[in-house]
Amino acid sequence: MVLAPLPDSGPPGLAVAPEPYPQPLLNPSLDNPTSFPNLEPSENPLRRLLVPGEEWEFEVTAFYRGRQVFQQTISCPGGLRLVGSEVADRTLPGWPITLPDPGASLTDKGVMSYVRHVLSRLGGGLALWRAGQQLWAQRLGQCHTYWAVSEELLPNSGNGPDGEVPKDKEGGVLDLGPFIVDLITFTEGSGRSPRYTLWFCVGEPWPQDQPWTKRLVMVKVVPTCLRALVELARAGGASSLENTVELHISNSHPLSLTSDQYKAYLKDLVEDMDFQGPGEA
């Protein structure tokens, strides 16, 4: 409190405060911080696809001679390893996924013997992990493995594989950048649905121009967040997303997005992408 000088005529010893200075009127929206409009652009929720620490969820399905014998959905920030034995080396990176013994699902003893031989040659496993905006694969055993990005329901056996999984170094098997670009084109109604399903032919050459059901071990790996992005685009016929739909990315809560929001987030994601190698993420 500021005390004014004593008036000459006032009683001695008393200090009289002056009239308070008038205060400017405050805007009610400024008095309450919660009502202040958010002037910053909202964070793109799709950007979590590129966050290295974000867990991706994978659906893994195994087939022996065309028969489905295994399916598991797993979230693993360090990636996964397909192994053929419970006693596989757990000191290696990636969550081990043990492929089942064929005796539980096959009756042909000859086929069972061949499948067991393939599984025994997996050794440290077939590793698959995400770094930056790419998925990488490497084989840690003696079992040659060929891969292709194909449709979710069936592998593209009419053509050759996209490549062989290398043994002594990592090899890129899926780039999120082209996937998002193709998804934007598909959403606008001028392109086909982007492919996101990885198929691995383990222990044998890729079934080019042959029925894939004749191969001993085929494994399908689906990143569930990429499947969700494509299903969201298909929800309204790709080019006519009229309703608000929900999108699940990894283990996050569902996101409610309109068509315009979804397209804007996709385009922003492409602009924000940087191309990183496996050691740079």
XYZ file of N, CA and C in Angstrom:
843
model
N 0.849 -1.194 0.000
C 0.000 0.000 0.000
C 0.875 1.230 0.000
N 0.485 2.170 -0.844
C 1.211 3.444 -0.909
C 0.473 4.446 -0.045
N 1.225 5.077 0.869
C 0.613 6.045 1.780
C 0.854 7.440 1.256
N -0.194 8.201 1.257
C -0.079 9.594 0.821
C 0.488 10.432 1.950
N 1.057 11.567 1.633
C 1.529 12.476 2.714
C 0.367 12.881 3.616
N 0.726 13.135 4.871
C -0.305 13.546 5.827
C -0.858 14.907 5.440
N -2.176 15.033 5.413
C -2.734 16.379 5.154
C -2.459 17.297 6.340
N -2.319 18.552 6.034
C -1.996 19.516 7.087
C -3.065 19.573 8.157
N -4.332 19.353 7.729
C -5.399 19.540 8.703
C -5.812 18.262 9.404
N -5.215 17.143 9.005
C -5.632 15.893 9.592
C -4.989 15.655 10.935
N -5.541 14.668 11.645
C -4.972 14.351 12.963
C -3.570 13.813 12.812
N -2.701 14.142 13.729
C -1.318 13.661 13.626
C -1.249 12.154 13.788
N -0.293 11.577 13.061
C -0.025 10.155 13.219
C -0.849 9.253 12.354
N -1.777 9.748 11.547
C -2.586 8.918 10.671
C -2.106 9.059 9.238
N -2.011 7.927 8.544
C -1.655 7.929 7.122
C -2.907 7.578 6.333
N -3.205 8.370 5.374
C -4.421 8.176 4.576
C -4.031 7.696 3.197
N -4.617 6.560 2.764
C -4.329 6.037 1.427
C -5.100 6.809 0.397
N -4.510 7.061 -0.741
C -5.232 7.770 -1.808
C -6.268 6.861 -2.452
N -7.097 7.464 -3.306
C -8.062 6.680 -4.055
C -7.307 5.676 -4.938
N -7.768 4.418 -5.052
C -7.060 3.456 -5.918
C -7.151 3.853 -7.377
N -6.076 3.550 -8.080
C -6.060 3.873 -9.503
C -7.068 2.988 -10.222
N -7.796 3.536 -11.181
C -8.760 2.717 -11.916
C -8.043 1.639 -12.716
N -8.578 0.394 -12.671
C -7.976 -0.729 -13.395
C -8.644 -0.876 -14.747
N -7.873 -1.216 -15.782
C -8.497 -1.426 -17.089
C -9.394 -2.655 -17.043
N -10.453 -2.595 -17.827
C -11.355 -3.732 -17.903
C -10.669 -4.887 -18.609
N -10.829 -6.137 -18.072
C -10.198 -7.320 -18.642
C -11.185 -8.067 -19.522
N -10.648 -8.581 -20.608
C -11.462 -9.427 -21.478
C -11.748 -10.738 -20.755
N -12.992 -11.147 -20.633
C -13.297 -12.391 -19.908
C -12.569 -13.596 -20.488
N -12.337 -13.592 -21.798
C -11.661 -14.744 -22.386
C -10.201 -14.787 -21.999
N -9.638 -13.639 -21.612
C -8.254 -13.609 -21.175
C -8.144 -13.935 -19.691
N -9.205 -13.633 -18.924
C -9.171 -13.975 -17.515
C -9.146 -15.479 -17.314
N -9.793 -16.208 -18.185
C -9.892 -17.651 -18.048
C -9.014 -18.321 -19.106
N -7.846 -18.860 -18.710
C -6.936 -19.416 -19.706
C -7.554 -20.559 -20.483
N -8.497 -21.275 -19.880
C -9.045 -22.429 -20.575
C -9.894 -22.030 -21.773
N -10.376 -20.772 -21.787
C -11.208 -20.348 -22.900
C -10.399 -19.682 -24.002
N -9.080 -19.584 -23.799
C -8.236 -18.967 -24.809
C -8.178 -19.880 -26.022
N -8.431 -19.357 -27.198
C -8.399 -20.236 -28.377
C -7.007 -20.751 -28.637
N -6.915 -21.980 -29.107
C -5.624 -22.594 -29.427
C -5.191 -22.130 -30.801
N -4.226 -21.253 -30.819
C -3.771 -20.692 -32.081
C -2.739 -21.560 -32.763
N -2.177 -22.524 -32.043
C -1.190 -23.408 -32.648
C -1.887 -24.500 -33.448
N -1.325 -24.857 -34.603
C -1.953 -25.936 -35.361
C -1.905 -27.242 -34.585
N -2.980 -27.995 -34.641
C -3.037 -29.249 -33.905
C -2.015 -30.225 -34.449
N -1.502 -31.071 -33.583
C -0.495 -32.045 -33.989
C -1.114 -33.097 -34.894
N -0.383 -33.452 -35.920
C -0.844 -34.468 -36.851
C -0.793 -35.826 -36.162
N -1.926 -36.468 -35.895
C -1.895 -37.745 -35.174
C -1.243 -38.853 -35.988
N -1.224 -38.726 -37.315
C -0.609 -39.757 -38.140
C 0.912 -39.743 -38.040
N 1.472 -38.657 -37.504
C 2.929 -38.563 -37.395
C 3.496 -39.609 -36.437
N 2.620 -40.145 -35.594
C 3.083 -41.190 -34.679
C 3.561 -42.428 -35.423
N 3.167 -42.552 -36.684
C 3.654 -43.671 -37.487
C 5.166 -43.634 -37.645
N 5.752 -42.432 -37.541
C 7.186 -42.287 -37.767
C 7.979 -42.146 -36.480
N 7.318 -42.160 -35.348
C 8.037 -42.012 -34.080
C 8.748 -43.312 -33.760
N 10.096 -43.315 -33.647
C 10.820 -44.580 -33.445
C 10.402 -45.330 -32.199
N 10.044 -44.627 -31.137
C 9.703 -45.311 -29.897
C 8.282 -45.824 -29.835
N 7.469 -45.493 -30.823
C 6.079 -45.923 -30.824
C 5.980 -47.391 -31.233
N 5.252 -48.156 -30.456
C 5.115 -49.578 -30.775
C 4.222 -49.772 -31.990
N 4.712 -50.548 -32.922
C 3.877 -50.979 -34.028
C 3.307 -52.346 -33.693
N 2.100 -52.582 -34.159
C 1.452 -53.862 -33.943
C 1.489 -54.654 -35.252
N 1.881 -55.922 -35.151
C 1.969 -56.789 -36.323
C 1.054 -58.001 -36.137
N 0.369 -58.365 -37.206
C -0.378 -59.613 -37.236
C 0.428 -60.617 -38.045
N 0.835 -61.702 -37.402
C 1.693 -62.711 -38.031
C 0.871 -63.979 -38.250
N 0.862 -64.463 -39.489
C 0.132 -65.676 -39.846
C 1.070 -66.617 -40.594
N 1.116 -67.887 -40.184
C 1.988 -68.886 -40.806
C 1.151 -69.955 -41.503
N 1.660 -70.408 -42.649
C 1.001 -71.449 -43.437
C 2.005 -72.561 -43.734
N 1.586 -73.809 -43.514
C 2.368 -74.971 -43.935
C 1.619 -75.642 -45.082
N 2.246 -75.644 -46.255
C 1.616 -76.204 -47.456
C 0.217 -75.622 -47.683
N 0.108 -74.312 -47.475
C -1.137 -73.617 -47.732
C -2.148 -73.670 -46.612
N -1.890 -74.413 -45.561
C -2.823 -74.517 -44.437
C -2.392 -73.563 -43.324
N -3.331 -72.744 -42.878
C -3.003 -71.830 -41.787
C -2.820 -72.614 -40.495
N -1.657 -72.434 -39.874
C -1.345 -73.182 -38.659
C -1.074 -72.267 -37.475
N -1.018 -70.946 -37.721
C -0.623 -70.048 -36.635
C -1.065 -68.639 -36.985
N -1.528 -67.905 -35.969
C -1.784 -66.474 -36.121
C -1.666 -65.803 -34.761
N -0.926 -64.709 -34.728
C -0.743 -63.978 -33.479
C -0.554 -62.498 -33.807
N -1.175 -61.649 -32.996
C -0.993 -60.203 -33.121
C -0.152 -59.737 -31.946
N 0.915 -58.992 -32.252
C 1.878 -58.643 -31.215
C 2.350 -57.208 -31.411
N 2.519 -56.498 -30.293
C 3.115 -55.163 -30.288
C 4.537 -55.280 -29.772
N 5.482 -54.836 -30.558
C 6.887 -55.016 -30.174
C 7.715 -53.846 -30.695
N 8.136 -52.942 -29.796
C 8.916 -51.777 -30.238
C 10.260 -52.162 -30.837
N 10.831 -53.287 -30.420
C 12.129 -53.705 -30.946
C 12.034 -54.647 -32.121
N 10.843 -54.834 -32.668
C 10.684 -55.746 -33.779
C 10.421 -57.165 -33.315
N 10.396 -58.087 -34.276
C 10.112 -59.483 -33.975
C 11.097 -60.385 -34.698
N 11.141 -61.650 -34.233
C 11.965 -62.681 -34.891
C 11.156 -63.950 -35.016
N 11.056 -64.460 -36.222
C 10.406 -65.747 -36.442
C 11.434 -66.839 -36.201
N 11.152 -67.708 -35.237
C 12.089 -68.770 -34.872
C 11.359 -70.114 -34.940
N 12.144 -71.182 -34.974
C 11.571 -72.512 -35.098
C 11.642 -73.349 -33.851
N 12.126 -72.751 -32.756
C 12.278 -73.508 -31.531
C 12.114 -72.593 -30.338
N 11.530 -73.119 -29.274
C 11.364 -72.357 -28.029
C 12.699 -72.007 -27.392
N 13.749 -72.783 -27.705
C 15.060 -72.554 -27.090
C 15.913 -71.627 -27.936
N 15.293 -70.862 -28.826
C 16.050 -69.916 -29.647
C 16.743 -68.880 -28.772
N 17.818 -68.321 -29.291
C 18.637 -67.376 -28.543
C 17.828 -66.114 -28.221
N 17.504 -65.911 -26.939
C 16.719 -64.750 -26.541
C 17.583 -63.516 -26.292
N 18.898 -63.630 -26.465
C 19.753 -62.456 -26.325
C 19.737 -61.613 -27.592
N 19.236 -62.153 -28.686
C 19.160 -61.395 -29.929
C 18.020 -60.391 -29.845
N 18.124 -59.291 -30.590
C 17.047 -58.287 -30.542
C 15.772 -58.809 -31.192
N 14.658 -58.215 -30.803
C 13.383 -58.602 -31.377
C 12.679 -59.658 -30.540
N 11.362 -59.579 -30.532
C 10.568 -60.517 -29.756
C 10.446 -61.827 -30.520
N 10.863 -62.969 -29.929
C 10.799 -64.232 -30.663
C 9.367 -64.755 -30.785
N 9.003 -65.126 -31.987
C 7.716 -65.765 -32.262
C 8.009 -67.160 -32.788
N 7.647 -68.164 -32.014
C 7.964 -69.548 -32.359
C 6.897 -70.120 -33.284
N 7.309 -70.543 -34.447
C 6.384 -71.196 -35.367
C 6.083 -72.599 -34.846
N 4.841 -73.055 -34.991
C 4.444 -74.313 -34.346
C 5.036 -75.536 -35.038
N 5.130 -76.618 -34.268
C 5.554 -77.896 -34.840
C 4.474 -78.391 -35.811
N 4.851 -78.889 -36.978
C 3.850 -79.294 -37.978
C 3.035 -80.514 -37.567
N 3.503 -81.272 -36.567
C 2.771 -82.459 -36.161
C 1.383 -82.178 -35.633
N 1.155 -80.949 -35.188
C -0.153 -80.600 -34.630
C -1.194 -80.310 -35.704
N -0.760 -80.119 -36.956
C -1.719 -79.720 -37.987
C -1.609 -80.520 -39.282
N -0.481 -81.195 -39.515
C -0.288 -81.949 -40.747
C -0.350 -83.445 -40.467
N -0.769 -84.190 -41.468
C -0.839 -85.652 -41.334
C 0.174 -86.365 -42.215
N 0.615 -85.700 -43.272
C 1.600 -86.298 -44.172
C 2.970 -86.291 -43.483
N 3.494 -87.479 -43.181
C 4.754 -87.565 -42.438
C 5.928 -87.028 -43.245
N 5.878 -87.202 -44.543
C 6.947 -86.663 -45.372
C 6.989 -85.147 -45.328
N 5.821 -84.512 -45.451
C 5.744 -83.053 -45.382
C 6.157 -82.576 -44.001
N 5.714 -83.280 -42.954
C 6.107 -82.892 -41.596
C 7.613 -82.880 -41.434
N 8.274 -83.887 -42.001
C 9.723 -83.974 -41.888
C 10.411 -82.797 -42.576
N 9.925 -82.436 -43.766
C 10.519 -81.316 -44.498
C 10.288 -79.986 -43.772
N 9.088 -79.800 -43.242
C 8.797 -78.554 -42.535
C 9.679 -78.440 -41.293
N 9.838 -79.537 -40.562
C 10.701 -79.505 -39.375
C 12.142 -79.180 -39.748
N 12.577 -79.678 -40.886
C 13.937 -79.375 -41.329
C 14.078 -77.879 -41.613
N 13.074 -77.284 -42.274
C 13.110 -75.841 -42.541
C 13.147 -75.057 -41.239
N 12.300 -75.428 -40.290
C 12.258 -74.707 -39.016
C 13.572 -74.828 -38.262
N 14.210 -75.986 -38.362
C 15.481 -76.172 -37.655
C 16.587 -75.305 -38.232
N 16.439 -74.902 -39.483
C 17.465 -74.078 -40.124
C 17.247 -72.582 -39.916
N 16.157 -72.222 -39.231
C 15.931 -70.803 -38.960
C 16.979 -70.234 -38.011
N 17.539 -71.063 -37.148
C 18.591 -70.598 -36.248
C 18.138 -69.438 -35.390
N 18.876 -68.304 -35.481
C 18.532 -67.119 -34.693
C 17.237 -66.473 -35.116
N 16.743 -66.862 -36.274
C 15.430 -66.389 -36.684
C 15.456 -65.455 -37.872
N 14.278 -65.130 -38.319
C 14.076 -64.125 -39.353
C 13.607 -62.854 -38.663
N 14.458 -61.836 -38.646
C 14.186 -60.609 -37.888
C 13.480 -59.586 -38.771
N 12.519 -58.905 -38.178
C 11.779 -57.841 -38.863
C 11.570 -56.719 -37.865
N 11.953 -55.509 -38.242
C 11.801 -54.388 -37.325
C 11.604 -53.102 -38.123
N 11.175 -52.077 -37.397
C 10.952 -50.756 -38.001
C 12.009 -49.785 -37.532
N 12.525 -48.996 -38.468
C 13.460 -47.925 -38.150
C 13.138 -46.754 -39.066
N 12.864 -45.582 -38.468
C 12.459 -44.451 -39.284
C 11.135 -44.742 -39.948
N 11.085 -44.574 -41.252
C 9.848 -44.808 -41.988
C 9.918 -46.099 -42.794
N 10.829 -47.003 -42.435
C 10.964 -48.238 -43.188
C 10.880 -49.454 -42.284
N 10.500 -50.570 -42.900
C 10.615 -51.874 -42.272
C 11.826 -52.570 -42.865
N 12.600 -53.215 -41.979
C 13.841 -53.869 -42.377
C 13.780 -55.334 -41.969
N 14.475 -56.177 -42.718
C 14.500 -57.600 -42.418
C 15.923 -58.123 -42.561
N 16.211 -59.184 -41.810
C 17.520 -59.837 -41.876
C 17.362 -61.270 -41.373
N 18.002 -62.197 -42.066
C 17.958 -63.579 -41.573
C 19.198 -63.842 -40.723
N 18.970 -64.486 -39.593
C 20.038 -64.752 -38.641
C 20.420 -66.229 -38.614
N 19.840 -67.013 -39.512
C 20.163 -68.436 -39.593
C 20.560 -68.819 -41.003
N 20.495 -70.117 -41.303
C 20.940 -70.618 -42.595
C 19.805 -70.748 -43.613
N 18.587 -70.430 -43.216
C 17.417 -70.670 -44.053
C 17.183 -69.493 -44.999
N 17.400 -69.703 -46.300
C 17.151 -68.647 -47.277
C 15.664 -68.286 -47.266
N 15.401 -66.979 -47.394
C 14.024 -66.497 -47.335
C 13.819 -65.419 -48.394
N 12.718 -65.549 -49.133
C 12.370 -64.570 -50.161
C 11.110 -63.828 -49.717
N 11.004 -62.571 -50.141
C 9.912 -61.745 -49.666
C 9.283 -60.956 -50.810
N 8.047 -60.540 -50.575
C 7.341 -59.670 -51.519
C 6.255 -58.926 -50.771
N 5.974 -57.707 -51.240
C 4.840 -56.942 -50.732
C 3.676 -57.221 -51.655
N 2.589 -57.728 -51.102
C 1.504 -58.216 -51.934
C 0.162 -57.905 -51.296
N -0.885 -58.518 -51.867
C -2.215 -58.379 -51.293
C -2.267 -59.119 -49.956
N -3.236 -58.732 -49.118
C -3.324 -59.354 -47.803
C -3.837 -60.784 -47.885
N -4.754 -61.050 -48.814
C -5.361 -62.372 -48.854
C -4.464 -63.415 -49.509
N -3.781 -63.037 -50.586
C -2.968 -63.996 -51.326
C -1.646 -63.368 -51.716
N -0.565 -64.139 -51.683
C 0.708 -63.610 -52.193
C 0.667 -63.525 -53.711
N 1.446 -62.634 -54.254
C 1.494 -62.457 -55.704
C 2.461 -63.466 -56.291
N 1.950 -64.676 -56.541
C 2.823 -65.730 -57.060
C 2.964 -65.684 -58.575
N 2.263 -64.752 -59.224
C 2.396 -64.639 -60.668
C 3.700 -63.992 -61.086
N 4.323 -63.255 -60.186
C 5.600 -62.603 -60.464
C 6.652 -63.131 -59.502
N 7.878 -62.716 -59.736
C 8.948 -63.125 -58.845
C 8.906 -62.354 -57.541
N 9.761 -62.697 -56.600
C 9.794 -61.984 -55.310
C 10.349 -60.584 -55.493
N 10.074 -59.741 -54.519
C 10.685 -58.408 -54.511
C 12.151 -58.475 -54.103
N 12.544 -59.547 -53.423
C 13.940 -59.677 -53.033
C 14.152 -60.857 -52.108
N 15.411 -61.079 -51.764
C 15.783 -62.092 -50.780
C 16.253 -61.395 -49.516
N 15.825 -61.902 -48.381
C 16.240 -61.319 -47.111
C 17.735 -61.570 -46.925
N 18.549 -60.518 -46.772
C 19.994 -60.716 -46.644
C 20.377 -61.296 -45.285
N 21.551 -61.914 -45.254
C 22.016 -62.539 -44.011
C 22.974 -61.646 -43.241
N 23.873 -60.976 -43.910
C 24.924 -60.237 -43.219
C 24.614 -58.764 -43.009
N 23.489 -58.311 -43.471
C 23.114 -56.906 -43.288
C 21.595 -56.793 -43.380
N 21.064 -55.639 -42.925
C 19.632 -55.426 -43.003
C 19.231 -55.028 -44.420
N 18.038 -55.402 -44.788
C 17.515 -55.039 -46.096
C 16.131 -54.445 -45.965
N 15.884 -53.352 -46.660
C 14.580 -52.713 -46.587
C 13.516 -53.522 -47.326
N 12.364 -53.698 -46.691
C 11.289 -54.482 -47.300
C 9.998 -53.673 -47.482
N 9.864 -52.543 -46.803
C 8.669 -51.724 -46.976
C 8.983 -50.292 -46.587
N 8.704 -49.363 -47.509
C 8.952 -47.938 -47.278
C 7.619 -47.235 -47.076
N 7.485 -46.574 -45.954
C 6.232 -45.914 -45.630
C 5.979 -44.695 -46.514
N 7.037 -44.075 -47.041
C 6.867 -42.888 -47.883
C 6.038 -43.159 -49.128
N 6.467 -44.091 -49.993
C 5.645 -44.416 -51.167
C 4.262 -44.930 -50.802
N 4.159 -45.628 -49.677
C 2.845 -46.120 -49.254
C 1.883 -44.958 -49.018
N 2.336 -43.918 -48.304
C 1.470 -42.784 -48.019
C 1.123 -42.039 -49.301
N 2.101 -41.894 -50.208
C 1.826 -41.222 -51.485
C 0.759 -41.984 -52.267
N 0.899 -43.306 -52.346
C -0.098 -44.124 -53.043
C -1.456 -44.053 -52.341
N -1.435 -43.943 -51.013
C -2.695 -43.879 -50.266
C -3.428 -42.581 -50.568
N -2.687 -41.480 -50.706
C -3.324 -40.207 -51.054
C -3.976 -40.312 -52.429
N -3.251 -40.895 -53.388
C -3.801 -41.069 -54.730
C -5.048 -41.941 -54.699
N -4.996 -43.012 -53.902
C -6.138 -43.907 -53.786
C -7.324 -43.200 -53.136
N -7.056 -42.394 -52.110
C -8.117 -41.666 -51.423
C -8.807 -40.682 -52.359
N -8.041 -40.129 -53.295
C -8.609 -39.181 -54.250
C -9.273 -39.878 -55.432
N -9.260 -41.206 -55.431
C -9.977 -41.952 -56.447
C -9.249 -42.133 -57.758
N -7.949 -41.933 -57.782
C -7.213 -42.032 -59.044
C -6.080 -43.042 -58.989
N -6.174 -44.011 -58.116
C -5.125 -45.027 -58.033
C -5.636 -46.260 -57.332
N -4.832 -47.320 -57.357
C -5.224 -48.562 -56.708
C -4.866 -48.518 -55.224
N -5.431 -49.444 -54.496
C -5.145 -49.534 -53.072
C -3.676 -49.878 -52.864
N -2.964 -49.133 -52.008
C -1.554 -49.444 -51.786
C -1.380 -50.773 -51.076
N -0.287 -51.457 -51.375
C -0.016 -52.753 -50.768
C 0.824 -52.562 -49.501
N 0.525 -53.388 -48.517
C 1.179 -53.227 -47.220
C 1.472 -54.562 -46.541
N 1.116 -55.685 -47.176
C 1.275 -56.998 -46.555
C 2.565 -57.646 -47.019
N 3.378 -58.074 -46.060
C 4.644 -58.741 -46.368
C 4.437 -60.253 -46.346
N 4.886 -60.914 -47.412
C 4.863 -62.370 -47.492
C 6.295 -62.876 -47.557
N 6.586 -63.891 -46.758
C 7.915 -64.491 -46.730
C 7.801 -65.968 -47.093
N 8.605 -66.382 -48.047
C 8.710 -67.799 -48.408
C 10.001 -68.318 -47.792
N 9.864 -69.214 -46.821
C 10.985 -69.631 -45.988
C 11.520 -70.986 -46.455
N 12.816 -71.017 -46.756
C 13.484 -72.283 -47.047
C 13.370 -72.773 -48.470
N 12.613 -72.099 -49.324
C 12.435 -72.504 -50.709
C 12.386 -71.266 -51.597
N 12.583 -71.445 -52.919
C 12.429 -70.307 -53.836
C 11.001 -69.793 -53.830
N 10.865 -68.542 -54.198
C 9.537 -67.929 -54.263
C 8.663 -68.696 -55.258
N 7.373 -68.880 -54.933
C 6.504 -69.678 -55.804
C 6.077 -68.945 -57.067
N 7.048 -68.596 -57.879
C 6.741 -67.863 -59.107
C 6.072 -68.795 -60.117
N 4.889 -68.384 -60.591
C 4.111 -69.161 -61.566
C 3.764 -70.554 -61.034
N 3.723 -70.696 -59.727
C 3.343 -71.961 -59.110
C 2.374 -71.681 -57.966
N 1.532 -72.636 -57.603
C 0.643 -72.412 -56.462
C 1.448 -72.203 -55.182
N 1.151 -71.122 -54.501
C 1.885 -70.847 -53.260
C 1.569 -71.882 -52.187
N 0.450 -72.580 -52.345
C 0.056 -73.579 -51.363
C 0.955 -74.816 -51.395
N 1.825 -74.917 -52.391
C 2.759 -76.034 -52.453
C 4.041 -75.769 -51.670
N 4.217 -74.544 -51.215
C 5.418 -74.211 -50.463
C 5.269 -74.698 -49.022
N 6.394 -75.131 -48.449
C 6.357 -75.717 -47.112
C 5.992 -74.693 -46.047
N 6.671 -73.542 -46.061
C 6.451 -72.529 -45.015
C 6.303 -71.161 -45.674
N 5.139 -70.572 -45.510
C 4.884 -69.202 -45.947
C 4.395 -68.421 -44.724
N 4.909 -67.214 -44.563
C 4.539 -66.386 -43.413
C 4.065 -65.026 -43.925
N 2.932 -64.610 -43.410
C 2.354 -63.303 -43.752
C 2.472 -62.377 -42.549
N 2.945 -61.151 -42.771
C 3.073 -60.162 -41.699
C 2.347 -58.889 -42.130
N 1.379 -58.466 -41.322
C 0.576 -57.283 -41.625
C 0.798 -56.228 -40.547
N 1.360 -55.056 -40.874
C 1.357 -53.941 -39.920
C -0.073 -53.421 -39.778
N -0.665 -53.592 -38.606
C -2.088 -53.311 -38.464
C -2.416 -51.829 -38.638
N -1.472 -50.935 -38.355
C -1.762 -49.511 -38.536
C -1.893 -49.171 -40.017
N -1.119 -49.828 -40.887
C -1.237 -49.576 -42.324
C -2.550 -50.141 -42.854
N -2.940 -51.287 -42.333
C -4.248 -51.836 -42.713
C -5.362 -50.865 -42.324
N -5.252 -50.258 -41.125
C -6.280 -49.320 -40.672
C -6.351 -48.098 -41.580
N -5.204 -47.613 -42.045
C -5.198 -46.457 -42.938
C -5.913 -46.767 -44.248
N -5.675 -47.957 -44.789
C -6.318 -48.338 -46.047
C -7.813 -48.553 -45.834
N -8.184 -49.196 -44.729
C -9.604 -49.419 -44.460
C -10.339 -48.104 -44.270
N -9.652 -47.126 -43.687
C -10.263 -45.809 -43.524
C -10.531 -45.185 -44.891
N -9.585 -45.336 -45.824
C -9.773 -44.797 -47.168
C -10.909 -45.503 -47.897
N -11.086 -46.790 -47.615
C -12.143 -47.549 -48.282
C -13.521 -47.313 -47.665
N -13.548 -46.728 -46.481
C -14.808 -46.639 -45.741
C -15.900 -45.933 -46.535
N -15.524 -44.905 -47.298
C -16.518 -44.190 -48.083
C -16.293 -44.313 -49.565
N -15.652 -45.385 -49.993
C -15.392 -45.545 -51.411
C -14.153 -44.834 -51.867
N -13.213 -44.654 -50.960
C -11.901 -44.052 -51.253
C -12.021 -42.582 -51.611
N -12.756 -42.228 -52.635
C -12.794 -40.842 -53.090
C -13.954 -40.054 -52.487
N -14.801 -40.700 -51.703
C -15.965 -39.999 -51.162
C -16.130 -40.296 -49.683
N -15.124 -39.933 -48.893
C -15.213 -40.135 -47.447
C -16.102 -39.039 -46.864
N -17.362 -39.355 -46.679
C -18.315 -38.335 -46.250
C -18.539 -38.348 -44.750
N -18.420 -39.482 -44.122
C -18.731 -39.593 -42.707
C -17.465 -39.580 -41.868
N -17.649 -39.225 -40.612
C -16.542 -39.302 -39.671
C -16.301 -40.764 -39.310
N -15.044 -41.196 -39.395
C -14.706 -42.576 -39.108
C -13.599 -42.604 -38.064
N -13.446 -43.758 -37.430
C -12.444 -43.903 -36.387
C -11.243 -44.663 -36.912
N -10.073 -44.230 -36.477
C -8.825 -44.838 -36.896
C -8.029 -45.237 -35.668
N -7.569 -46.469 -35.637
C -6.705 -46.945 -34.564
C -5.281 -47.018 -35.101
N -4.363 -46.330 -34.451
C -2.955 -46.387 -34.820
C -2.197 -46.966 -33.647
N -1.541 -48.088 -33.877
C -0.782 -48.768 -32.846
C -1.687 -49.003 -31.639
N -1.199 -48.669 -30.422
C -1.979 -48.907 -29.213
C -2.709 -47.654 -28.735
N -2.799 -46.658 -29.605
C -3.408 -45.406 -29.190
C -4.925 -45.519 -29.162
N -5.542 -44.493 -28.614
C -6.993 -44.434 -28.601
C -7.493 -44.165 -30.018
N -8.718 -44.550 -30.325
C -9.240 -44.311 -31.670
C -9.334 -42.826 -31.976
N -9.078 -42.467 -33.213
C -9.144 -41.091 -33.660
C -10.367 -40.931 -34.553
N -11.134 -39.890 -34.320
C -12.282 -39.588 -35.162
C -11.872 -38.508 -36.154
N -11.869 -38.863 -37.426
C -11.403 -37.960 -38.474
C -12.451 -37.841 -39.564
N -12.590 -36.632 -40.080
C -13.404 -36.436 -41.265
C -12.546 -36.683 -42.501
N -13.193 -36.706 -43.647
C -12.461 -36.933 -44.893
C -11.417 -35.850 -45.125
N -11.801 -34.593 -44.936
C -10.865 -33.490 -45.174
C -9.690 -33.548 -44.204
N -9.979 -33.866 -42.935
C -8.894 -33.970 -41.961
C -7.928 -35.084 -42.346
N -8.488 -36.207 -42.740
C -7.654 -37.368 -43.088
C -6.736 -37.042 -44.260
N -7.280 -36.461 -45.305
C -6.459 -36.124 -46.473
C -5.399 -35.089 -46.115
N -5.780 -34.095 -45.315
C -4.820 -33.055 -44.926
C -3.683 -33.648 -44.098
N -4.012 -34.566 -43.171
C -2.990 -35.184 -42.353
C -2.052 -36.043 -43.201
N -2.596 -36.747 -44.183
C -1.747 -37.565 -45.054
C -0.758 -36.696 -45.829
N -1.251 -35.602 -46.401
C -0.372 -34.728 -47.181
C 0.674 -34.070 -46.291
N 0.262 -33.690 -45.092
C 1.223 -33.115 -44.153
C 2.275 -34.131 -43.750
N 1.872 -35.396 -43.638
C 2.807 -36.451 -43.261
C 3.865 -36.640 -44.333
N 3.478 -36.596 -45.602
C 4.436 -36.738 -46.698
C 5.448 -35.602 -46.675
N 4.972 -34.382 -46.459
C 5.874 -33.229 -46.423
C 6.832 -33.299 -45.249
N 6.394 -33.931 -44.164
C 7.189 -33.966 -42.940
C 8.171 -35.129 -42.914
N 8.071 -36.043 -43.866
C 8.908 -37.238 -43.825
C 10.348 -36.901 -44.161
N 11.241 -37.600 -43.489
C 12.646 -37.566 -43.850
C 13.082 -38.998 -44.058
N 13.978 -39.216 -44.993
C 14.370 -40.559 -45.352
C 15.569 -40.959 -44.506
N 15.346 -41.931 -43.625
C 16.354 -42.343 -42.668
C 16.711 -43.795 -42.877
N 17.978 -44.097 -42.634
C 18.433 -45.470 -42.668
C 18.211 -46.147 -41.336
N 18.496 -47.434 -41.244
C 18.204 -48.167 -40.012
C 19.009 -47.693 -38.833
N 20.189 -47.146 -39.051
C 20.998 -46.695 -37.951
C 20.762 -45.273 -37.547
N 19.856 -44.574 -38.268
C 19.661 -43.150 -38.018
C 18.390 -42.850 -37.266
N 17.554 -43.872 -37.068
C 16.276 -43.623 -36.407
C 16.473 -43.422 -34.917
